Coordinates of C-alpha atoms in Angstrom, one line a residue:
Chain B
M1 CA 143.7 9.7 -213.9
I2 CA 147.1 9.4 -212.5
G3 CA 147.6 6.5 -210.1
V4 CA 149.4 8.0 -207.1
M5 CA 151.0 6.2 -204.2
T6 CA 151.8 7.4 -200.7
N7 CA 155.2 8.5 -200.0
S8 CA 154.5 11.2 -197.5
T9 CA 155.9 9.4 -194.5
S10 CA 159.2 8.6 -196.1
S11 CA 162.3 10.7 -195.9
S12 CA 164.1 8.7 -198.5
P13 CA 165.3 10.2 -201.8
I14 CA 162.8 10.5 -204.6
V15 CA 161.5 7.2 -205.6
D16 CA 160.2 5.9 -208.9
Q17 CA 157.1 4.1 -208.0
V18 CA 155.1 1.7 -210.2
C19 CA 151.4 1.0 -209.4
E20 CA 150.5 -2.7 -209.1
N21 CA 148.5 -2.7 -212.2
G22 CA 151.5 -1.4 -214.0
T23 CA 149.7 1.4 -215.8
Q24 CA 151.5 4.4 -214.3
H25 CA 154.8 5.6 -213.0
V26 CA 154.5 8.3 -210.3
E27 CA 157.4 10.0 -208.7
I28 CA 156.8 12.4 -205.9
L29 CA 159.0 14.5 -203.7
P30 CA 160.3 12.9 -200.4
A31 CA 158.3 14.3 -197.5
I32 CA 157.7 13.7 -193.9
N33 CA 154.5 14.5 -192.0
D34 CA 154.4 17.4 -189.6
D35 CA 152.2 17.5 -186.4
H36 CA 149.6 19.7 -188.0
G37 CA 148.3 17.7 -191.0
G38 CA 151.0 19.0 -193.3
V39 CA 154.1 17.7 -195.0
I40 CA 157.7 18.9 -195.0
V41 CA 160.0 18.4 -198.0
E42 CA 163.7 18.9 -197.3
M43 CA 165.4 19.1 -200.7
K44 CA 169.0 17.9 -200.8
E45 CA 169.9 16.8 -204.2
S46 CA 170.4 19.1 -207.1
M47 CA 167.8 18.9 -209.9
D48 CA 166.9 20.8 -213.0
S49 CA 163.8 23.0 -212.6
Q50 CA 161.8 21.1 -215.2
T51 CA 162.1 17.8 -213.3
F52 CA 161.3 19.6 -210.1
L53 CA 158.2 21.1 -211.6
V54 CA 156.9 17.7 -212.7
L55 CA 157.6 16.2 -209.3
L56 CA 156.1 19.2 -207.5
R57 CA 152.8 19.0 -209.4
A58 CA 152.5 15.3 -208.9
S59 CA 153.3 15.7 -205.2
I60 CA 150.7 18.4 -204.6
G61 CA 148.1 16.4 -206.4
Q62 CA 148.8 13.4 -204.2
W63 CA 148.8 15.5 -201.0
R64 CA 145.6 17.2 -202.0
E65 CA 143.9 13.8 -202.3
Q66 CA 145.3 12.8 -198.9
G67 CA 143.8 15.9 -197.4
K68 CA 147.1 17.4 -196.4
K69 CA 147.1 21.1 -195.5
G70 CA 150.4 23.0 -195.3
V71 CA 153.3 22.0 -197.6
W72 CA 156.8 23.1 -196.5
I73 CA 159.8 23.0 -198.9
K74 CA 163.2 23.7 -197.5
L75 CA 165.6 24.6 -200.2
P76 CA 169.4 24.8 -199.5
I77 CA 170.9 27.9 -201.1
E78 CA 172.7 25.6 -203.6
L79 CA 169.3 24.7 -205.0
V80 CA 168.4 28.3 -205.7
N81 CA 167.5 27.3 -209.3
L82 CA 164.3 25.8 -207.9
V83 CA 163.0 28.8 -206.1
E84 CA 161.3 30.5 -209.1
T85 CA 159.5 27.2 -210.0
A86 CA 158.1 26.8 -206.5
V87 CA 156.9 30.4 -206.4
K88 CA 155.2 30.2 -209.8
E89 CA 153.3 27.1 -208.5
G90 CA 151.9 29.2 -205.7
F91 CA 154.4 28.8 -202.9
W92 CA 155.5 31.8 -200.9
Y93 CA 158.4 32.6 -198.6
H94 CA 158.1 31.6 -195.0
H95 CA 161.6 32.4 -193.7
A96 CA 165.2 32.3 -194.7
E97 CA 168.6 31.8 -193.1
P98 CA 172.0 32.3 -194.8
H99 CA 172.1 28.7 -196.0
Y100 CA 168.5 28.0 -196.9
L101 CA 165.1 29.3 -197.9
M102 CA 161.8 27.9 -196.5
L103 CA 158.8 28.0 -198.8
V104 CA 155.3 27.2 -197.9
F105 CA 152.0 26.4 -199.7
W106 CA 148.5 25.9 -198.3
I107 CA 146.4 23.2 -200.1
P108 CA 142.9 23.6 -198.6
A109 CA 140.5 26.2 -199.8
T110 CA 140.2 27.4 -196.1
A111 CA 142.2 30.3 -194.6
N112 CA 145.8 29.1 -193.8
T113 CA 147.0 28.6 -190.3
I114 CA 150.7 28.7 -191.2
P115 CA 152.5 29.9 -188.0
A116 CA 154.4 33.2 -188.2
N117 CA 158.1 33.5 -188.5
A118 CA 160.3 34.7 -185.7
T119 CA 159.3 38.2 -184.8
H120 CA 161.9 39.6 -182.3
R121 CA 165.5 40.3 -182.0
V122 CA 166.8 40.2 -178.4
G123 CA 169.4 42.6 -177.0
V124 CA 171.1 43.1 -173.6
G125 CA 172.5 46.0 -171.7
A126 CA 174.9 45.4 -168.8
I127 CA 175.1 47.4 -165.7
V128 CA 178.4 46.5 -164.0
L129 CA 179.2 48.4 -160.8
K130 CA 182.5 48.6 -158.9
N131 CA 182.0 49.0 -155.1
E132 CA 178.5 50.2 -155.9
K133 CA 180.0 53.5 -157.0
E134 CA 181.7 53.3 -160.3
M135 CA 180.0 52.1 -163.5
L136 CA 181.6 50.3 -166.4
V137 CA 180.9 52.5 -169.5
V138 CA 182.0 52.6 -173.1
Q139 CA 182.0 54.8 -176.1
E140 CA 181.2 53.1 -179.4
K141 CA 183.0 53.4 -182.7
S142 CA 180.1 52.8 -185.0
G143 CA 176.3 52.8 -184.9
R144 CA 174.0 55.4 -183.6
F145 CA 176.3 56.6 -180.7
R146 CA 179.3 57.1 -183.0
G147 CA 180.9 60.5 -182.4
T148 CA 178.3 61.6 -179.9
G149 CA 180.7 61.4 -176.9
V150 CA 178.1 59.6 -174.9
W151 CA 179.3 57.2 -172.3
K152 CA 176.9 54.2 -172.2
I153 CA 176.7 50.8 -170.7
P154 CA 177.9 47.8 -172.8
T155 CA 175.1 46.5 -175.0
G156 CA 174.8 43.8 -177.7
V157 CA 172.6 41.3 -179.5
V158 CA 171.8 37.9 -178.1
D159 CA 173.1 35.2 -180.5
E160 CA 170.9 32.5 -182.0
G161 CA 170.4 29.9 -179.3
E162 CA 172.2 31.9 -176.5
D163 CA 170.8 32.4 -173.1
I164 CA 170.2 36.1 -172.1
F165 CA 172.4 35.9 -169.0
M166 CA 175.2 34.4 -171.0
A167 CA 174.9 37.1 -173.6
A168 CA 175.2 39.8 -171.0
K169 CA 178.4 38.3 -169.6
R170 CA 179.8 37.7 -173.1
E171 CA 179.2 41.3 -174.3
V172 CA 180.9 42.8 -171.2
K173 CA 183.9 40.5 -171.6
E174 CA 184.2 41.1 -175.4
E175 CA 183.9 44.9 -175.1
T176 CA 185.9 45.5 -171.9
G177 CA 187.7 42.4 -170.9
I178 CA 185.9 42.4 -167.5
D179 CA 184.8 39.0 -166.1
T180 CA 181.4 39.1 -164.4
E181 CA 178.9 37.1 -162.5
F182 CA 175.3 37.6 -163.6
V183 CA 172.9 38.9 -161.0
E184 CA 169.5 39.9 -162.3
I185 CA 167.4 41.4 -165.1
L186 CA 166.1 44.7 -163.8
A187 CA 163.7 45.6 -166.6
F188 CA 163.1 45.1 -170.3
R189 CA 161.8 47.2 -173.1
Q190 CA 159.8 46.0 -176.1
S191 CA 159.9 48.2 -179.2
H192 CA 158.6 47.7 -182.7
Q193 CA 159.8 48.3 -186.3
S194 CA 163.3 48.4 -185.1
F195 CA 165.0 46.4 -187.8
F196 CA 163.5 45.3 -191.1
G197 CA 160.1 45.6 -189.5
K198 CA 160.9 43.2 -186.7
S199 CA 160.5 44.0 -183.0
D200 CA 163.1 44.2 -180.3
L201 CA 163.3 43.1 -176.7
F202 CA 166.1 44.8 -174.8
F203 CA 166.9 43.3 -171.4
L204 CA 168.6 45.5 -168.8
C205 CA 170.9 43.3 -166.7
V206 CA 173.0 43.9 -163.6
L207 CA 176.3 42.0 -163.2
R208 CA 178.9 41.8 -160.5
P209 CA 182.5 42.4 -161.7
L210 CA 185.0 39.6 -160.9
S211 CA 187.9 41.5 -162.4
F212 CA 188.7 45.2 -162.8
D213 CA 191.4 45.7 -165.3
I214 CA 189.8 47.0 -168.5
Q215 CA 191.1 45.7 -171.9
K216 CA 188.9 47.3 -174.5
Q217 CA 188.1 45.7 -177.7
D218 CA 189.4 47.8 -180.6
L219 CA 187.1 47.0 -183.4
E220 CA 183.8 48.4 -181.9
I221 CA 184.9 50.3 -178.8
E222 CA 186.4 53.8 -178.9
A223 CA 187.0 54.0 -175.1
A224 CA 186.0 52.2 -171.9
Q225 CA 186.4 53.2 -168.3
W226 CA 185.0 52.9 -164.7
M227 CA 183.1 56.2 -164.2
P228 CA 181.5 57.5 -161.0
F229 CA 177.8 56.8 -161.2
E230 CA 176.8 60.4 -160.8
E231 CA 178.9 61.4 -163.7
F232 CA 177.2 58.8 -165.9
A233 CA 173.8 59.8 -164.7
N234 CA 174.4 63.5 -165.2
Q235 CA 175.3 63.3 -168.9
P236 CA 172.8 65.6 -170.7
F237 CA 172.0 62.8 -173.1
I238 CA 171.0 60.5 -170.2
Q239 CA 168.8 63.2 -168.7
K240 CA 167.1 63.8 -172.0
H241 CA 166.0 60.3 -172.9
D242 CA 163.5 58.1 -171.2
L243 CA 165.3 54.8 -171.5
F244 CA 168.6 56.2 -170.2
R245 CA 166.8 57.9 -167.3
Y246 CA 165.1 54.6 -166.4
I247 CA 168.5 52.9 -166.5
A248 CA 170.0 55.4 -164.1
D249 CA 167.0 55.4 -161.8
I250 CA 166.6 51.6 -161.6
C251 CA 170.4 51.2 -161.1
L252 CA 170.2 53.6 -158.1
A253 CA 167.1 51.7 -156.8
K254 CA 169.0 48.5 -157.0
V255 CA 172.1 49.8 -155.2
K256 CA 170.4 51.9 -152.6
S257 CA 167.3 49.8 -151.8
D258 CA 165.9 46.4 -152.4
Y259 CA 164.7 46.6 -156.0
G260 CA 163.7 43.1 -157.0
G261 CA 164.6 42.0 -160.5
F262 CA 164.3 38.6 -162.2
S263 CA 167.1 36.1 -161.9
P264 CA 167.4 32.9 -163.9
S265 CA 166.7 29.4 -162.5
P266 CA 167.3 26.3 -164.6
M267 CA 164.3 24.1 -165.4
T268 CA 163.5 21.1 -167.5
S269 CA 161.1 21.4 -170.4
F270 CA 158.0 19.3 -170.2
F271 CA 158.1 18.0 -173.8
D272 CA 161.8 17.1 -174.0
D273 CA 164.5 16.9 -171.4
K274 CA 166.2 20.1 -172.5
T275 CA 167.3 22.6 -169.8
S276 CA 166.0 26.1 -170.2
Y277 CA 165.9 29.1 -167.8
I278 CA 163.0 30.8 -166.2
Y279 CA 163.6 34.4 -165.0
L280 CA 161.6 35.4 -161.9
N281 CA 161.6 37.4 -158.8
N282 CA 163.5 34.8 -156.7
K283 CA 163.8 37.1 -153.7
D284 CA 160.0 37.5 -153.3
L285 CA 159.3 33.9 -154.3
K286 CA 161.7 32.5 -151.7
K287 CA 160.3 34.9 -149.1
F288 CA 156.8 33.6 -149.8
L289 CA 157.8 29.9 -149.9
S290 CA 159.7 30.0 -146.7
S291 CA 156.9 31.8 -144.9
S292 CA 154.3 29.3 -146.1
I293 CA 156.1 26.2 -144.9
Chain A
M1 CA 188.5 51.5 -217.0
I2 CA 184.8 52.1 -216.5
G3 CA 183.9 55.6 -215.5
V4 CA 181.6 55.2 -212.5
M5 CA 179.4 57.8 -210.9
T6 CA 177.9 57.8 -207.5
N7 CA 174.3 56.9 -207.2
S8 CA 174.3 55.4 -203.8
T9 CA 172.4 58.1 -202.0
S10 CA 169.5 58.1 -204.5
S11 CA 166.4 56.1 -204.1
S12 CA 165.2 56.9 -207.6
P13 CA 164.8 54.3 -210.3
I14 CA 167.7 53.0 -212.2
V15 CA 169.5 55.8 -214.0
D16 CA 171.4 55.9 -217.1
Q17 CA 174.4 58.0 -216.3
V18 CA 176.9 59.6 -218.6
C19 CA 180.3 60.7 -217.5
E20 CA 181.2 64.2 -218.3
N21 CA 183.9 63.2 -220.7
G22 CA 181.2 61.2 -222.6
T23 CA 183.2 58.0 -222.8
Q24 CA 181.1 55.7 -220.9
H25 CA 177.5 54.9 -220.0
V26 CA 177.1 53.4 -216.5
E27 CA 173.9 52.1 -215.1
I28 CA 173.7 51.0 -211.5
L29 CA 171.0 49.8 -209.2
P30 CA 169.2 52.4 -207.2
A31 CA 170.5 52.3 -203.6
I32 CA 170.4 54.2 -200.4
N33 CA 173.1 54.3 -197.8
D34 CA 172.6 52.5 -194.5
D35 CA 174.1 53.6 -191.1
H36 CA 176.9 51.1 -191.2
G37 CA 178.8 51.9 -194.4
G38 CA 176.6 49.7 -196.6
V39 CA 173.9 50.2 -199.2
I40 CA 170.3 49.0 -199.5
V41 CA 168.7 48.2 -202.8
E42 CA 165.0 47.9 -202.9
M43 CA 164.0 46.4 -206.2
K44 CA 160.5 47.3 -207.4
E45 CA 160.3 47.1 -211.1
S46 CA 160.4 43.8 -213.0
M47 CA 163.5 43.1 -215.0
D48 CA 164.9 40.2 -216.9
S49 CA 167.7 38.4 -215.2
Q50 CA 170.4 39.3 -217.8
T51 CA 169.8 43.0 -217.4
F52 CA 169.8 42.5 -213.6
L53 CA 173.2 40.7 -213.8
V54 CA 174.8 43.5 -215.8
L55 CA 173.5 46.2 -213.4
L56 CA 174.5 44.2 -210.4
R57 CA 178.1 43.7 -211.5
A58 CA 178.4 47.4 -212.4
S59 CA 176.9 48.3 -209.0
I60 CA 179.2 46.1 -207.0
G61 CA 182.2 47.4 -208.9
Q62 CA 181.2 51.0 -208.0
W63 CA 180.4 50.2 -204.4
R64 CA 183.7 48.4 -204.0
E65 CA 185.5 51.5 -205.2
Q66 CA 183.6 53.6 -202.8
G67 CA 184.6 51.3 -199.9
K68 CA 181.1 50.2 -199.2
K69 CA 180.7 47.1 -197.0
G70 CA 177.4 45.3 -196.8
V71 CA 175.0 45.3 -199.8
W72 CA 171.3 44.5 -199.1
I73 CA 168.9 43.6 -201.9
K74 CA 165.2 43.4 -201.1
L75 CA 163.4 41.4 -203.8
P76 CA 159.6 41.3 -203.7
I77 CA 158.3 37.8 -204.4
E78 CA 157.1 39.0 -207.8
L79 CA 160.8 39.4 -208.8
V80 CA 161.6 35.8 -207.9
N81 CA 163.3 35.5 -211.3
L82 CA 166.3 37.5 -210.0
V83 CA 167.0 35.4 -206.9
E84 CA 169.2 32.9 -208.7
T85 CA 171.3 35.6 -210.4
A86 CA 172.0 37.3 -207.1
V87 CA 173.0 34.1 -205.4
K88 CA 175.3 33.1 -208.2
E89 CA 177.0 36.5 -207.8
G90 CA 177.8 35.7 -204.2
F91 CA 174.8 37.0 -202.3
W92 CA 173.2 34.9 -199.6
Y93 CA 169.8 34.9 -197.9
H94 CA 169.4 37.1 -194.9
H95 CA 165.7 36.8 -194.1
A96 CA 162.4 36.4 -195.8
E97 CA 158.8 37.3 -195.2
P98 CA 155.8 36.1 -197.2
H99 CA 156.1 38.9 -199.7
Y100 CA 159.8 39.4 -200.1
L101 CA 163.3 37.9 -199.8
M102 CA 166.3 39.9 -198.4
L103 CA 169.7 39.0 -199.8
V104 CA 173.0 40.3 -198.6
F105 CA 176.6 40.5 -199.8
W106 CA 179.8 41.6 -198.1
I107 CA 182.3 43.5 -200.2
P108 CA 185.4 43.8 -198.1
A109 CA 187.9 41.0 -197.6
T110 CA 187.4 41.2 -193.8
A111 CA 184.9 39.1 -191.9
N112 CA 181.4 40.3 -192.3
T113 CA 179.5 42.1 -189.5
I114 CA 176.1 41.6 -191.1
P115 CA 173.5 41.6 -188.2
A116 CA 171.6 38.4 -187.5
N117 CA 168.0 37.8 -188.4
A118 CA 165.2 37.8 -185.8
T119 CA 165.9 35.0 -183.5
H120 CA 162.9 34.7 -181.2
R121 CA 159.2 34.0 -181.2
V122 CA 157.3 35.5 -178.2
G123 CA 154.4 33.9 -176.4
V124 CA 152.2 34.8 -173.5
G125 CA 150.4 32.8 -170.8
A126 CA 147.6 34.5 -168.8
I127 CA 146.8 33.9 -165.1
V128 CA 143.3 35.3 -164.6
L129 CA 141.9 34.9 -161.1
K130 CA 138.4 35.5 -159.8
N131 CA 138.2 36.6 -156.2
E132 CA 141.8 35.4 -155.9
K133 CA 140.4 31.9 -155.6
E134 CA 139.3 30.6 -159.0
M135 CA 141.5 30.5 -162.1
L136 CA 140.5 30.8 -165.7
V137 CA 141.5 27.6 -167.4
V138 CA 141.0 26.0 -170.8
Q139 CA 141.4 22.6 -172.6
E140 CA 142.8 22.9 -176.1
K141 CA 141.6 21.2 -179.2
S142 CA 144.9 20.9 -181.0
G143 CA 148.6 21.0 -180.4
R144 CA 150.5 19.3 -177.7
F145 CA 147.8 19.3 -175.1
R146 CA 145.1 17.9 -177.3
G147 CA 143.4 14.9 -175.7
T148 CA 145.4 15.1 -172.5
G149 CA 142.6 16.4 -170.4
V150 CA 145.0 19.0 -168.9
W151 CA 143.4 22.2 -167.7
K152 CA 145.9 25.0 -168.5
I153 CA 146.0 28.8 -168.6
P154 CA 145.2 30.5 -171.9
T155 CA 148.3 30.9 -174.0
G156 CA 149.2 32.3 -177.4
V157 CA 151.7 33.9 -179.7
V158 CA 152.5 37.6 -179.7
D159 CA 151.7 38.9 -183.2
E160 CA 154.1 40.9 -185.3
G161 CA 154.3 44.4 -183.8
E162 CA 152.0 43.6 -180.9
D163 CA 152.8 44.6 -177.3
I164 CA 153.1 41.8 -174.8
F165 CA 150.4 43.1 -172.5
M166 CA 148.0 43.6 -175.4
A167 CA 148.7 40.0 -176.6
A168 CA 147.8 38.6 -173.2
K169 CA 144.5 40.5 -173.0
R170 CA 143.7 39.5 -176.6
E171 CA 144.4 35.8 -176.1
V172 CA 142.2 35.7 -173.0
K173 CA 139.4 37.5 -174.8
E174 CA 139.7 35.3 -177.9
E175 CA 139.8 32.0 -176.1
T176 CA 137.3 32.7 -173.3
G177 CA 135.4 35.9 -174.0
I178 CA 136.6 37.4 -170.7
D179 CA 137.6 41.1 -170.6
T180 CA 140.7 41.8 -168.5
E181 CA 143.0 44.5 -167.2
F182 CA 146.7 43.8 -167.4
V183 CA 148.5 43.7 -164.1
E184 CA 152.1 42.4 -164.4
I185 CA 154.5 40.0 -165.9
L186 CA 155.4 37.5 -163.2
A187 CA 158.2 35.6 -164.9
F188 CA 159.4 34.6 -168.3
R189 CA 161.2 31.6 -169.8
Q190 CA 163.7 31.5 -172.7
S191 CA 164.0 28.2 -174.5
H192 CA 165.9 27.2 -177.7
Q193 CA 165.3 25.2 -180.8
S194 CA 161.6 25.4 -180.4
F195 CA 160.5 26.1 -184.0
F196 CA 162.7 25.8 -187.1
G197 CA 165.8 26.3 -184.9
K198 CA 164.4 29.6 -183.4
S199 CA 164.2 30.4 -179.7
D200 CA 161.2 31.2 -177.7
L201 CA 160.4 33.7 -175.0
F202 CA 157.3 32.9 -173.0
F203 CA 155.9 35.6 -170.7
L204 CA 153.8 34.6 -167.7
C205 CA 151.3 37.4 -167.1
V206 CA 148.7 38.1 -164.5
L207 CA 145.5 39.9 -165.4
R208 CA 142.4 41.1 -163.5
P209 CA 139.1 40.0 -164.9
L210 CA 136.6 42.7 -165.8
S211 CA 133.8 40.2 -166.8
F212 CA 133.0 36.7 -165.7
D213 CA 130.7 35.1 -168.2
I214 CA 132.8 32.6 -170.3
Q215 CA 132.1 32.4 -174.0
K216 CA 134.6 29.9 -175.3
Q217 CA 136.1 30.1 -178.8
D218 CA 135.1 26.9 -180.7
L219 CA 137.9 26.6 -183.2
E220 CA 140.8 26.1 -180.7
I221 CA 139.2 25.6 -177.3
E222 CA 137.6 22.3 -176.2
A223 CA 136.4 23.7 -172.9
A224 CA 136.9 26.7 -170.6
Q225 CA 135.9 27.3 -166.9
W226 CA 136.7 29.0 -163.7
M227 CA 138.4 26.3 -161.6
P228 CA 139.4 26.5 -157.9
F229 CA 143.1 27.2 -157.8
E230 CA 143.9 24.2 -155.7
E231 CA 142.2 21.9 -158.2
F232 CA 144.3 23.5 -161.0
A233 CA 147.5 23.1 -159.0
N234 CA 146.8 19.5 -157.9
Q235 CA 146.6 18.1 -161.5
P236 CA 149.2 15.4 -161.8
F237 CA 150.5 17.0 -165.0
I238 CA 151.1 20.3 -163.2
Q239 CA 152.9 18.6 -160.3
K240 CA 155.2 16.7 -162.7
H241 CA 156.5 19.6 -164.9
D242 CA 158.8 22.4 -163.8
L243 CA 157.2 25.2 -165.7
F244 CA 153.7 24.4 -164.5
R245 CA 154.9 24.0 -160.9
Y246 CA 156.5 27.4 -161.2
I247 CA 153.3 28.9 -162.6
A248 CA 151.3 27.5 -159.6
D249 CA 153.9 28.7 -157.0
I250 CA 154.4 32.1 -158.5
C251 CA 150.6 32.5 -158.8
L252 CA 150.2 31.7 -155.1
A253 CA 153.1 34.0 -154.1
K254 CA 151.3 36.8 -156.0
V255 CA 148.0 36.3 -154.4
K256 CA 149.1 35.5 -150.9
S257 CA 152.1 37.8 -150.5
D258 CA 153.7 40.8 -152.2
Y259 CA 155.5 39.1 -155.1
G260 CA 156.8 41.9 -157.3
G261 CA 156.5 41.4 -161.1
F262 CA 157.2 43.8 -164.0
S263 CA 154.5 46.1 -165.1
P264 CA 154.6 48.2 -168.4
S265 CA 155.3 51.9 -168.4
P266 CA 155.1 53.9 -171.7
M267 CA 158.2 55.6 -172.8
T268 CA 159.5 57.5 -175.8
S269 CA 162.3 56.1 -177.9
F270 CA 165.4 58.3 -178.1
F271 CA 166.0 58.0 -181.9
D272 CA 162.4 58.6 -183.0
D273 CA 159.3 59.7 -181.2
K274 CA 157.7 56.3 -181.1
T275 CA 156.1 55.1 -177.8
S276 CA 157.3 51.7 -176.5
Y277 CA 156.9 50.0 -173.2
I278 CA 159.4 49.3 -170.5
Y279 CA 158.5 46.5 -168.1
L280 CA 159.9 47.0 -164.6
N281 CA 159.3 46.4 -160.9
N282 CA 157.3 49.6 -160.5
K283 CA 156.4 48.7 -156.9
D284 CA 160.0 48.7 -155.8
L285 CA 161.1 51.6 -158.0
K286 CA 158.3 53.8 -156.7
K287 CA 159.1 52.8 -153.1
F288 CA 162.7 53.9 -153.7
L289 CA 161.9 57.1 -155.5
S290 CA 159.5 58.3 -152.9
S291 CA 161.9 57.4 -150.1
S292 CA 164.8 59.3 -151.8
I293 CA 162.9 62.6 -152.2

């Protein structure tokens, strides 16, 4: 029997350990414990696949004896030579980003409780109105609207780690040069199977323009202009499609009545001190709070 | 010069093509065009890495001549032996799911416009009130609330492809056995760096109970009960933390006044016939639409 020693709380490089009775050398992969009874290995140094295989097998054996559950191995793309070895030992892919691949393995005989990967991309559409009459609209050079002649609101994808309201302001600025102040989220749509099987959340936002001189971005935008709202709403394409009809209706409801959307309020997370934003109907909440004092 | 032939619109297996002048055999990888001037290769048949390398180089050469931009290669986990070859030819990871890895490469000299991977996980929290006075609350067996004694609302992660309102109903049913009807989303929070660097969207929902007899789920739930709302709101933990205070305040505003949240309406997508849901302030929109007729 191999004499194994615990190294699962260390994040130091691979160690060559010798048991006290001197009978056995045991090297294992450097790992830290996670919060769910598993271990995380973050590989950093290059290694040939045969050495990795020996270490991996010894490590799994040790973790199995310790009753560990999930085993995570993060492989930087430079260590791509080790991917095949891990998969052949029973690991599967969990997720990947440009610079690394995360593999995972479940030791117990029970069904695994490995959490799922990120499931949604998040997009924004920006309603920007001048004097409550003219709408900021663009024609796109590529993508689904290319060549259709449709005038649409600026849209874009929320970047990794970006707040929704910041993304809306950024997209408007990038595509048209217009500076804006964020007002509210008026609605959102969730759709599935939109991109490599992932789902999509699209937030319809309204922003107040702070400048009016359009400087269109040349790479993505064919044309940009302030267009009378009725002209936008009367485009046959808008009339024909549910989402665009909703955009036109909600926009009118916002301008002409007191449609209540969700606006962002900063808050502090309860497990760390990070600031994040909660989006809620501040108009109705404030009305209630002031009436209940 | 190698005589190349176009195969980029075919999804057939690898073909052995002969130029009309008979001077050259050229095999390339089977690919289909995407909507953005790129190609997608979905590898299905096993292959040794040397054969793959030859095909990959010939294919890239051809796509380069054709002015193609992004090249996507989807490798099922069974073809893990080809990952290293692709990376050594300049491909990087785009995303991965348990059964496959998506690699990507950008041919032009210009900056790449490869779209980002999914960035968000989506969670739900469910406010379920009995007679507008008692709230459905649980204590959890694992995770961050384990052993804290905190009574909280049922929460959970939205599954891949699942609608938010369905996830809220499912989580309540799974954790407590209570059947519900979905009413509205009252607010949502976006936070960053919550899980492997990914962001998190948490939707606070209100649901109407259709049954009242609690059958708690044993695996995750320590205890479940109907608790007077004041008792829930007065827990020191709730008072101390922003998100929980918001939950209590918004819940009161909903019950005691006319706080307007977002409710789901089915709609048809404009590029396919799929049904998806748009969440909006239906109360205010209907009020406006009926007044404007």
